[in-house]
């Protein structure tokens, strides 16, 4: 392992010495005046693939980084003016190139379509986010969304698949720019049902501006689903097969039709998988030990879909409608055996077996209506109305059999069935407006969101005669309804001063939430007369500030500050017990408060490639998952607020490209300190740890026609702290794959092996309230994965549309605006 770490570090240090070639110039109009906000594109002379994009400053000047020597050409474009292409020129191995002046004249008519072939880097580092381009990586094939997050730079998952960034929990997950209301196990299962074939890119935004929702103290992870941008009629079909212990299948269809007035698009993906997981849990409490080993077989069959229409009403206005969703049927079969014994002698005195059978349906559908207005004066209005729902049905059969030490004689049994349907409905209306103001950009917006959650939990005692004979346990059954209404307003302003980009904003959010708990009748219906409830109403302000010192584009510095919040999920507030086995259960905490984070970040971008950031975060009332004790030998899992968490984090990344070789290396590290006192003695938390994560990815095109691509990727996580109390061990992985372009460039075949050395085995230890807990496990991480994709139809993108998309992307990069719908 030490050699592997040194190898990764060597790559990082080697990459740091690479030099980049700088191309400078100026874009002017017919009168010789510098043109601000013109789009300048550096293209490979051989195939016109895009190397680099830039936007001119107020004086029309631009700087491009070639990254290598070779033959290139430059195009320059501006709204209302004719695009100009340069002649082919050479960039030497050393020194800078002064391109001189590019003059643009008034457009004489509509531009005809041009076909541009380009290859996105696997990972892009931008001013406000890190982008993992899933479509571009071989080793992402056959993976689900949770696996992709596990492999993403700077992202960590703990033993329960809780997501953290830069040492902090409280990550807000978005799908296509819209926050999902799910958390915990519900979010985990939803992400597992979403396949890589549906996903275009994953955006990691660690310091969002006031335009974004304030939720997510560690930042935002946006999963961007595929949407074809080509004109004409086109599409693709794909199929994949994976094998680890069990086989897995996936397939999909993507189709699109686009012309000057409409864009109609849709896709469908199917996944059928069976996976083996191992979970070990050892607990010692007072004079007893509980040594449990569980094998889990997880089956998943899911259907993902997306369909939409964009109608270009005129040059300024666009209307759109979108429907997407995921329909999944899952089953979890857990075979568990726990040896229970006396610590002084180490002798087992009884054995508990709990072979759970759990079937679940998880359906999600989202509908969106949107309108966009944009004119040449810089005014832009976006309006979105959304409705979405989640329907989840759980049916768990849990027999608990306790045997003597030989396992031959049954001492007693407890058999239960749990029925737990959950309905979630989400309504949102938001508007964002931007316009030029005092040589800067002013943004205003607001959002209204309402989330209604209904969770019905029925616990039944099952007869020994037949599992169909059951009696509801009314003392351990309930209905929990949770409603949350958030109303938000924000203002944001950014402006380029002389050598300084300034951005400041503030977001106000008013939150009104109400949780209601009801007892049930014997038939499982709700007894409305037993209602108990809690309400909260609070208003917070979330400022954000950013300064970028860009007088020298080759060495830019920036500093930013923001305040963020994480609200408790409904599962963490429900006070009723969810039984895991006879000795372990889970319960919510109605007293759980929101956690607040203040974060300040210093960053540097050197030669547009070497990105470094240093941040400090202070988290108040941080969420932690505690394994507490009750009834002497039993334990329960609940969430509480720690007093504080302080995190110092550093991140260094470097992309490198030479001819057909592309590499990306990311190193992130953090120091965290957790403090809390839940009653003194062994109920005090005072932990600190320094940890780091290394992520690397390498790809190389080879062969006569460069139609073969090889890829190697991997990551290493050092020991760290999970959820404030669990001290984890190191974990690492290495993947490798090959891709062959076929069907005259219209298709490709991919084959890869994930976790080659089967090293993704996790382990953690906790010592709280007199209970020592050691948890460990692994899953079917080593798999052989194959996939075949065929593309059909047109792949032409109109030049005017491409220039608009490129200009907007570069504007977001330079202004730190982010790529989501925001708010």
Coordinates of N, CA and C in Angstrom, one line a residue, residues 538-740:
X538 N -38.4 29.0 11.3 CA -37.2 29.8 11.5 C -36.8 30.4 10.1
X539 N -36.1 31.5 10.2 CA -35.6 32.3 9.1 C -34.1 32.5 9.2
X540 N -33.4 32.2 8.1 CA -31.9 32.3 8.1 C -31.5 33.1 6.9
X541 N -30.3 33.7 7.1 CA -29.7 34.4 6.0 C -28.3 33.7 5.7
X542 N -28.1 33.5 4.4 CA -26.9 32.8 4.0 C -26.1 33.6 3.0
X543 N -25.1 34.4 3.5 CA -24.3 35.2 2.6 C -23.2 34.4 1.9
X544 N -22.8 34.9 0.8 CA -21.7 34.4 0.0 C -20.9 35.5 -0.6
X545 N -19.6 35.3 -0.6 CA -18.7 36.4 -1.1 C -17.5 35.7 -1.8
X546 N -17.1 36.2 -3.0 CA -15.9 35.7 -3.7 C -15.1 36.7 -4.4
X547 N -13.8 36.7 -4.3 CA -12.9 37.5 -5.0 C -11.9 36.7 -5.8
X548 N -11.8 37.0 -7.1 CA -10.8 36.3 -7.9 C -9.8 37.3 -8.5
X549 N -8.6 37.1 -8.2 CA -7.5 38.1 -8.7 C -7.0 37.5 -10.0
X550 N -7.4 38.1 -11.1 CA -7.1 37.5 -12.4 C -6.4 38.5 -13.3
X551 N -5.6 39.4 -12.7 CA -4.8 40.3 -13.5 C -3.8 39.5 -14.3
X552 N -3.3 38.5 -13.7 CA -2.4 37.6 -14.5 C -3.1 36.3 -14.7
X553 N -3.7 36.1 -15.9 CA -4.5 34.9 -16.2 C -3.8 33.6 -16.0
X554 N -2.4 33.6 -16.0 CA -1.7 32.4 -15.9 C -1.5 32.0 -14.4
X555 N -1.8 32.9 -13.5 CA -1.6 32.6 -12.1 C -2.7 33.3 -11.3
X556 N -3.9 32.7 -11.2 CA -5.1 33.4 -10.6 C -5.3 32.9 -9.2
X557 N -5.6 33.9 -8.3 CA -5.9 33.6 -6.9 C -7.3 34.0 -6.6
X558 N -7.9 33.2 -5.7 CA -9.3 33.6 -5.3 C -9.6 33.2 -3.8
X559 N -10.5 34.0 -3.2 CA -10.9 33.7 -1.8 C -12.4 33.8 -1.8
X560 N -13.1 32.9 -1.0 CA -14.5 32.9 -1.0 C -15.0 32.5 0.4
X561 N -16.2 32.9 0.7 CA -16.9 32.6 2.0 C -18.3 32.3 1.7
X562 N -18.9 31.4 2.5 CA -20.3 31.1 2.4 C -20.8 30.5 3.7
X563 N -22.1 30.6 3.9 CA -22.7 29.9 5.1 C -23.8 29.0 4.6
X564 N -23.9 27.8 5.1 CA -24.9 26.8 4.6 C -25.6 26.1 5.8
X565 N -26.6 25.3 5.4 CA -27.4 24.6 6.4 C -27.7 23.2 5.9
X566 N -28.0 22.3 6.9 CA -28.5 21.0 6.6 C -29.7 20.7 7.5
X567 N -30.8 20.5 7.0 CA -32.0 20.2 7.8 C -32.2 18.7 8.0
X568 N -32.7 18.3 9.1 CA -32.9 16.8 9.4 C -33.9 16.2 8.4
X569 N -33.6 15.0 8.0 CA -34.5 14.2 7.1 C -35.6 13.7 7.9
X570 N -36.7 13.4 7.2 CA -37.9 12.9 8.0 C -37.6 11.6 8.7
X571 N -36.8 10.7 8.1 CA -36.5 9.4 8.7 C -35.8 9.6 10.1
X572 N -35.0 10.7 10.2 CA -34.2 11.0 11.4 C -35.0 11.6 12.5
X573 N -36.3 12.0 12.1 CA -37.1 12.7 13.1 C -38.2 11.8 13.7
X574 N -38.5 10.7 12.9 CA -39.6 9.8 13.3 C -39.2 9.1 14.6
X575 N -39.9 9.3 15.7 CA -39.5 8.7 17.0 C -39.7 7.2 17.2
X576 N -40.3 6.6 16.3 CA -40.6 5.1 16.5 C -39.4 4.2 16.2
X577 N -39.5 3.0 16.7 CA -38.4 2.1 16.6 C -38.5 1.2 15.3
X578 N -37.4 1.0 14.6 CA -37.3 0.1 13.5 C -36.4 -1.0 13.8
X579 N -36.9 -2.2 14.0 CA -36.1 -3.3 14.5 C -35.2 -3.9 13.5
X580 N -33.9 -4.1 13.8 CA -33.0 -4.7 12.9 C -32.8 -6.2 13.3
X581 N -32.7 -6.5 14.6 CA -32.8 -7.9 15.1 C -33.2 -7.7 16.6
X582 N -33.2 -8.8 17.3 CA -33.6 -8.8 18.7 C -32.8 -7.9 19.6
X583 N -31.5 -7.6 19.2 CA -30.6 -6.8 20.0 C -30.3 -5.4 19.4
X584 N -30.8 -5.1 18.3 CA -30.4 -3.9 17.6 C -31.6 -3.3 16.9
X585 N -31.8 -2.0 17.2 CA -32.9 -1.3 16.5 C -32.5 0.2 16.2
X586 N -33.3 0.8 15.4 CA -33.1 2.2 15.0 C -34.3 3.0 15.3
X587 N -34.0 4.3 15.8 CA -35.1 5.2 16.1 C -34.7 6.6 15.8
X588 N -35.7 7.4 15.4 CA -35.5 8.8 15.1 C -35.4 9.7 16.4
X589 N -35.2 11.0 16.1 CA -35.0 11.9 17.3 C -35.7 13.2 16.9
X590 N -36.8 13.5 17.5 CA -37.6 14.7 17.2 C -36.9 16.0 17.7
X591 N -35.8 15.8 18.5 CA -35.1 17.0 18.9 C -33.9 17.3 18.1
X592 N -33.7 16.6 17.0 CA -32.6 16.8 16.1 C -32.7 18.2 15.4
X593 N -31.7 19.0 15.5 CA -31.7 20.4 15.0 C -30.9 20.5 13.7
X594 N -31.2 21.5 12.9 CA -30.4 21.7 11.7 C -28.9 21.9 12.1
X595 N -28.0 21.6 11.2 CA -26.6 21.9 11.3 C -26.2 23.0 10.4
X596 N -25.3 23.9 10.9 CA -24.9 25.1 10.1 C -23.4 25.1 9.9
X597 N -23.0 25.6 8.8 CA -21.6 25.5 8.4 C -21.2 26.9 7.9
X598 N -20.0 27.4 8.4 CA -19.4 28.6 7.8 C -18.1 28.1 7.2
X599 N -17.8 28.4 5.9 CA -16.7 27.9 5.2 C -16.0 29.1 4.5
X600 N -14.6 29.1 4.6 CA -13.8 30.1 3.9 C -12.8 29.3 3.1
X601 N -12.6 29.7 1.8 CA -11.7 28.9 0.9 C -10.7 29.8 0.2
X602 N -9.5 29.4 0.2 CA -8.5 30.1 -0.6 C -8.1 29.2 -1.8
X603 N -8.0 29.7 -3.0 CA -7.7 28.8 -4.1 C -6.8 29.5 -5.1
X604 N -6.0 28.7 -5.9 CA -5.1 29.2 -6.9 C -5.2 28.3 -8.1
X605 N -5.2 28.9 -9.3 CA -5.2 28.2 -10.6 C -3.9 28.7 -11.3
X606 N -3.0 27.8 -11.6 CA -1.8 28.1 -12.2 C -1.8 27.5 -13.6
X607 N -1.6 28.4 -14.6 CA -1.6 28.1 -16.0 C -2.8 27.2 -16.4
X608 N -3.9 27.6 -15.9 CA -5.2 27.0 -16.2 C -5.3 25.5 -15.9
X609 N -4.3 24.9 -15.2 CA -4.2 23.5 -15.0 C -4.1 23.1 -13.6
X610 N -3.0 23.6 -12.9 CA -2.8 23.2 -11.6 C -3.7 24.0 -10.6
X611 N -4.7 23.2 -10.0 CA -5.7 23.9 -9.2 C -5.4 23.4 -7.7
X612 N -5.3 24.4 -6.8 CA -5.1 24.2 -5.4 C -6.1 25.0 -4.6
X613 N -6.6 24.4 -3.6 CA -7.5 25.1 -2.7 C -7.3 24.7 -1.2
X614 N -7.4 25.6 -0.3 CA -7.3 25.4 1.1 C -8.5 26.0 1.8
X615 N -9.2 25.2 2.6 CA -10.4 25.7 3.2 C -10.5 25.4 4.7
X616 N -11.3 26.2 5.4 CA -11.6 26.0 6.8 C -13.1 26.0 7.0
X617 N -13.6 25.0 7.7 CA -15.1 24.9 7.9 C -15.3 24.8 9.4
X618 N -16.3 25.5 9.9 CA -16.8 25.3 11.3 C -18.2 24.9 11.2
X619 N -18.6 23.7 11.8 CA -19.9 23.2 11.7 C -20.5 23.2 13.1
X620 N -21.6 23.8 13.3 CA -22.3 23.8 14.6 C -23.5 22.8 14.6
X621 N -23.7 22.1 15.7 CA -24.7 21.1 15.8 C -24.6 20.1 14.7
X622 N -23.4 19.6 14.5 CA -23.2 18.6 13.4 C -23.9 17.3 13.7
X623 N -24.5 16.7 12.6 CA -25.2 15.5 12.7 C -24.2 14.4 13.0
X624 N -24.5 13.4 13.9 CA -23.7 12.2 14.0 C -24.6 11.0 14.3
X625 N -24.2 9.9 13.8 CA -25.0 8.7 14.0 C -24.4 7.9 15.2
X626 N -25.1 7.8 16.3 CA -24.6 7.2 17.5 C -25.2 5.8 17.7
X627 N -24.4 4.9 18.1 CA -24.8 3.6 18.6 C -24.9 3.6 20.1
X628 N -26.1 3.8 20.6 CA -26.2 4.0 22.1 C -26.7 2.7 22.7
X629 N -26.8 2.7 24.0 CA -27.2 1.4 24.7 C -28.5 1.6 25.5
X630 N -29.2 0.5 25.6 CA -30.5 0.5 26.4 C -30.7 -1.0 26.9
X631 N -31.5 -1.1 28.0 CA -31.8 -2.4 28.5 C -30.6 -3.3 28.7
X632 N -29.5 -2.6 29.1 CA -28.2 -3.3 29.4 C -27.5 -3.9 28.2
X633 N -28.2 -4.9 27.5 CA -27.5 -5.6 26.5 C -27.9 -5.2 25.1
X634 N -28.9 -4.3 25.0 CA -29.4 -3.9 23.6 C -28.8 -2.6 23.2
X635 N -28.7 -2.4 21.9 CA -28.2 -1.1 21.4 C -29.2 -0.6 20.3
X636 N -29.2 0.8 20.2 CA -30.0 1.4 19.2 C -29.2 2.5 18.5
X637 N -29.6 2.6 17.2 CA -28.9 3.6 16.3 C -29.8 4.8 16.2
X638 N -29.2 6.0 16.5 CA -30.0 7.2 16.4 C -29.1 8.3 15.9
X639 N -29.7 9.5 15.5 CA -28.9 10.6 15.1 C -29.0 11.7 16.2
X640 N -27.9 12.3 16.5 CA -27.9 13.4 17.5 C -27.0 14.6 17.0
X641 N -27.1 15.7 17.6 CA -26.3 16.8 17.3 C -25.0 16.8 18.1
X642 N -23.8 16.7 17.5 CA -22.6 17.0 18.2 C -22.5 18.5 18.4
X643 N -21.7 18.9 19.4 CA -21.5 20.4 19.6 C -20.9 21.0 18.4
X644 N -19.7 20.6 18.0 CA -19.0 21.2 16.8 C -18.2 20.2 16.1
X645 N -17.9 20.6 14.8 CA -16.9 20.0 14.0 C -16.0 21.1 13.3
X646 N -14.7 20.9 13.4 CA -13.8 21.9 12.7 C -13.1 21.1 11.7
X647 N -13.0 21.6 10.4 CA -12.4 20.9 9.3 C -11.4 21.8 8.6
X648 N -10.2 21.4 8.4 CA -9.2 22.1 7.5 C -9.0 21.1 6.4
X649 N -9.2 21.6 5.1 CA -9.1 20.7 4.0 C -8.2 21.4 2.9
X650 N -7.5 20.5 2.2 CA -6.7 21.0 1.0 C -7.0 20.1 -0.1
X651 N -7.0 20.6 -1.3 CA -7.3 19.9 -2.6 C -6.3 20.4 -3.6
X652 N -5.6 19.4 -4.3 CA -4.7 19.7 -5.4 C -5.1 18.8 -6.6
X653 N -5.2 19.4 -7.7 CA -5.5 18.6 -8.9 C -4.7 19.1 -10.1
X654 N -4.5 18.2 -11.0 CA -3.7 18.5 -12.2 C -4.1 17.6 -13.4
X655 N -4.6 18.2 -14.5 CA -4.8 17.4 -15.7 C -3.6 17.5 -16.6
X656 N -3.3 16.5 -17.3 CA -2.1 16.5 -18.2 C -2.5 15.8 -19.5
X657 N -2.1 16.4 -20.6 CA -2.4 15.9 -22.0 C -1.2 16.0 -22.8
X658 N -0.8 14.9 -23.5 CA 0.3 14.9 -24.4 C -0.1 14.0 -25.6
X659 N -0.4 14.6 -26.8 CA -0.8 13.8 -27.9 C -2.1 13.0 -27.6
X660 N -2.0 11.7 -27.6 CA -3.2 10.9 -27.3 C -3.3 10.4 -25.9
X661 N -2.4 10.9 -25.0 CA -2.4 10.5 -23.6 C -3.0 11.6 -22.8
X662 N -3.9 11.2 -21.9 CA -4.6 12.1 -21.0 C -4.6 11.6 -19.6
X663 N -4.3 12.4 -18.7 CA -4.3 12.0 -17.3 C -4.9 13.1 -16.4
X664 N -5.3 12.6 -15.2 CA -5.9 13.5 -14.2 C -5.5 12.9 -12.8
X665 N -5.0 13.8 -12.0 CA -4.6 13.4 -10.6 C -5.2 14.4 -9.6
X666 N -5.9 13.9 -8.6 CA -6.4 14.7 -7.6 C -6.1 14.2 -6.2
X667 N -5.5 15.1 -5.4 CA -5.2 14.8 -4.0 C -6.0 15.7 -3.1
X668 N -6.8 15.1 -2.2 CA -7.5 15.9 -1.2 C -7.2 15.4 0.2
X669 N -7.1 16.3 1.1 CA -6.8 15.9 2.5 C -7.5 16.8 3.5
X670 N -7.8 16.3 4.7 CA -8.5 17.2 5.7 C -8.1 16.8 7.1
X671 N -8.2 17.7 8.0 CA -8.0 17.5 9.4 C -9.4 17.8 10.1
X672 N -10.0 16.9 10.8 CA -11.3 17.1 11.4 C -11.2 16.9 12.9
X673 N -11.9 17.7 13.7 CA -12.0 17.6 15.1 C -13.4 17.6 15.5
X674 N -13.9 16.6 16.3 CA -15.3 16.5 16.7 C -15.3 16.6 18.3
X675 N -16.3 17.4 18.7 CA -16.4 17.5 20.2 C -17.9 17.5 20.6
X676 N -18.2 16.7 21.7 CA -19.6 16.7 22.2 C -19.6 16.0 23.6
X677 N -20.5 16.4 24.4 CA -20.6 15.8 25.7 C -22.1 15.4 25.9
X678 N -22.4 14.1 26.0 CA -23.8 13.6 26.1 C -24.0 13.1 27.6
X679 N -23.3 13.6 28.5 CA -23.5 13.2 29.9 C -22.3 12.8 30.7
X680 N -21.1 13.1 30.1 CA -19.8 12.9 30.8 C -19.4 11.4 30.8
X681 N -18.3 11.1 31.4 CA -17.8 9.7 31.4 C -17.5 9.2 30.0
X682 N -18.1 8.0 29.8 CA -17.9 7.3 28.5 C -18.9 7.8 27.4
X683 N -19.6 8.9 27.7 CA -20.6 9.5 26.8 C -20.0 10.8 26.2
X684 N -18.7 11.0 26.2 CA -18.0 12.2 25.7 C -17.4 11.8 24.3
X685 N -17.6 12.7 23.3 CA -16.9 12.5 22.0 C -15.8 13.6 21.9
X686 N -14.6 13.1 21.7 CA -13.5 14.1 21.5 C -12.5 13.4 20.6
X687 N -12.8 13.4 19.3 CA -12.0 12.7 18.3 C -11.4 13.7 17.3
X688 N -10.2 13.4 16.8 CA -9.6 14.2 15.7 C -8.8 13.3 14.8
X689 N -8.7 13.6 13.6 CA -8.0 12.7 12.6 C -7.6 13.5 11.4
X690 N -6.5 13.2 10.8 CA -6.0 13.7 9.5 C -6.2 12.6 8.5
X691 N -6.8 12.9 7.4 CA -7.0 11.9 6.4 C -6.8 12.5 5.0
X692 N -6.6 11.6 4.0 CA -6.5 12.1 2.7 C -7.0 11.1 1.7
X693 N -7.3 11.6 0.5 CA -7.8 10.8 -0.6 C -7.0 11.1 -1.9
X694 N -6.6 10.1 -2.6 CA -5.9 10.3 -3.9 C -6.7 9.6 -5.0
X695 N -7.0 10.4 -6.0 CA -7.7 9.9 -7.2 C -6.9 10.1 -8.4
X696 N -6.8 9.1 -9.3 CA -6.1 9.2 -10.6 C -6.8 8.5 -11.7
X697 N -6.6 9.0 -12.9 CA -7.2 8.4 -14.1 C -6.2 8.7 -15.3
X698 N -5.9 7.6 -16.0 CA -5.1 7.7 -17.2 C -5.7 7.1 -18.4
X699 N -5.6 7.7 -19.6 CA -6.2 7.1 -20.8 C -5.2 7.3 -21.9
X700 N -5.2 6.4 -22.9 CA -4.2 6.5 -24.0 C -4.9 5.9 -25.2
X701 N -4.9 6.7 -26.3 CA -5.4 6.2 -27.6 C -4.2 5.6 -28.3
X702 N -4.5 4.4 -29.0 CA -3.4 3.8 -29.8 C -4.0 3.0 -30.9
X703 N -3.1 2.4 -31.7 CA -3.5 1.8 -32.9 C -3.3 2.7 -34.1
X704 N -3.3 2.1 -35.3 CA -3.1 2.8 -36.6 C -4.1 4.0 -36.7
X705 N -5.3 3.7 -36.4 CA -6.4 4.7 -36.6 C -6.7 5.4 -35.3
X706 N -5.9 5.1 -34.3 CA -6.2 5.6 -32.9 C -7.7 5.2 -32.5
X707 N -8.1 4.0 -32.9 CA -9.4 3.6 -32.5 C -9.5 2.6 -31.3
X708 N -8.3 2.5 -30.6 CA -8.3 1.8 -29.4 C -8.0 2.8 -28.3
X709 N -8.6 2.6 -27.1 CA -8.3 3.4 -25.9 C -8.2 2.5 -24.7
X710 N -7.1 2.7 -24.0 CA -6.9 2.0 -22.8 C -7.0 3.0 -21.6
X711 N -7.5 2.5 -20.5 CA -7.8 3.4 -19.3 C -7.4 2.6 -18.0
X712 N -6.8 3.4 -17.1 CA -6.5 2.9 -15.8 C -7.0 3.9 -14.8
X713 N -7.7 3.6 -13.8 CA -8.2 4.6 -12.8 C -8.2 3.9 -11.4
X714 N -8.1 4.7 -10.4 CA -8.1 4.2 -9.0 C -8.1 5.3 -8.0
X715 N -8.3 4.9 -6.7 CA -8.3 5.9 -5.6 C -7.9 5.2 -4.4
X716 N -7.4 6.0 -3.4 CA -7.0 5.5 -2.1 C -7.6 6.4 -1.0
X717 N -8.2 5.9 0.0 CA -8.7 6.6 1.1 C -7.9 6.2 2.3
X718 N -7.3 7.2 3.0 CA -6.6 6.8 4.3 C -7.6 6.6 5.4
X719 N -7.1 6.2 6.6 CA -8.0 6.1 7.7 C -8.7 7.5 8.0
X720 N -9.9 7.4 8.5 CA -10.6 8.7 8.7 C -11.7 8.5 9.8
X721 N -12.6 9.5 10.0 CA -13.7 9.4 11.0 C -15.0 9.4 10.2
X722 N -15.9 8.4 10.5 CA -17.2 8.4 9.9 C -18.2 8.9 10.9
X723 N -19.1 9.8 10.5 CA -20.2 10.2 11.4 C -19.9 10.6 12.8
X724 N -18.6 11.1 13.0 CA -18.2 11.7 14.2 C -17.8 10.8 15.3
X725 N -18.0 9.4 15.2 CA -17.7 8.5 16.2 C -16.9 7.2 15.7
X726 N -17.1 6.9 14.4 CA -16.4 5.7 13.9 C -15.1 6.0 13.3
X727 N -14.0 5.3 13.8 CA -12.7 5.5 13.2 C -12.5 4.4 12.2
X728 N -12.3 4.8 10.9 CA -12.3 3.8 9.8 C -10.9 3.5 9.4
X729 N -10.7 2.3 8.7 CA -9.4 1.9 8.2 C -9.3 2.4 6.8
X730 N -8.1 2.2 6.2 CA -7.8 2.6 4.8 C -8.6 1.7 3.8
X731 N -8.8 2.2 2.6 CA -9.5 1.5 1.6 C -9.0 2.0 0.2
X732 N -8.8 1.1 -0.8 CA -8.3 1.6 -2.1 C -8.9 0.6 -3.2
X733 N -8.7 1.1 -4.4 CA -9.2 0.2 -5.5 C -8.4 0.6 -6.8
X734 N -8.4 -0.3 -7.8 CA -7.8 0.0 -9.1 C -8.6 -0.7 -10.2
X735 N -9.0 0.1 -11.2 CA -9.8 -0.4 -12.3 C -9.0 -0.3 -13.6
X736 N -9.3 -1.1 -14.6 CA -8.6 -1.0 -15.9 C -9.6 -1.4 -17.0
X737 N -9.5 -0.8 -18.2 CA -10.4 -1.1 -19.2 C -9.9 -0.8 -20.6
X738 N -10.5 -1.4 -21.6 CA -10.2 -1.1 -23.0 C -11.5 -0.7 -23.8
X739 N -11.3 0.1 -24.8 CA -12.4 0.5 -25.7 C -11.9 0.4 -27.1
X740 N -12.8 -0.1 -28.0 CA -12.5 -0.2 -29.5 C -13.6 0.5 -30.2

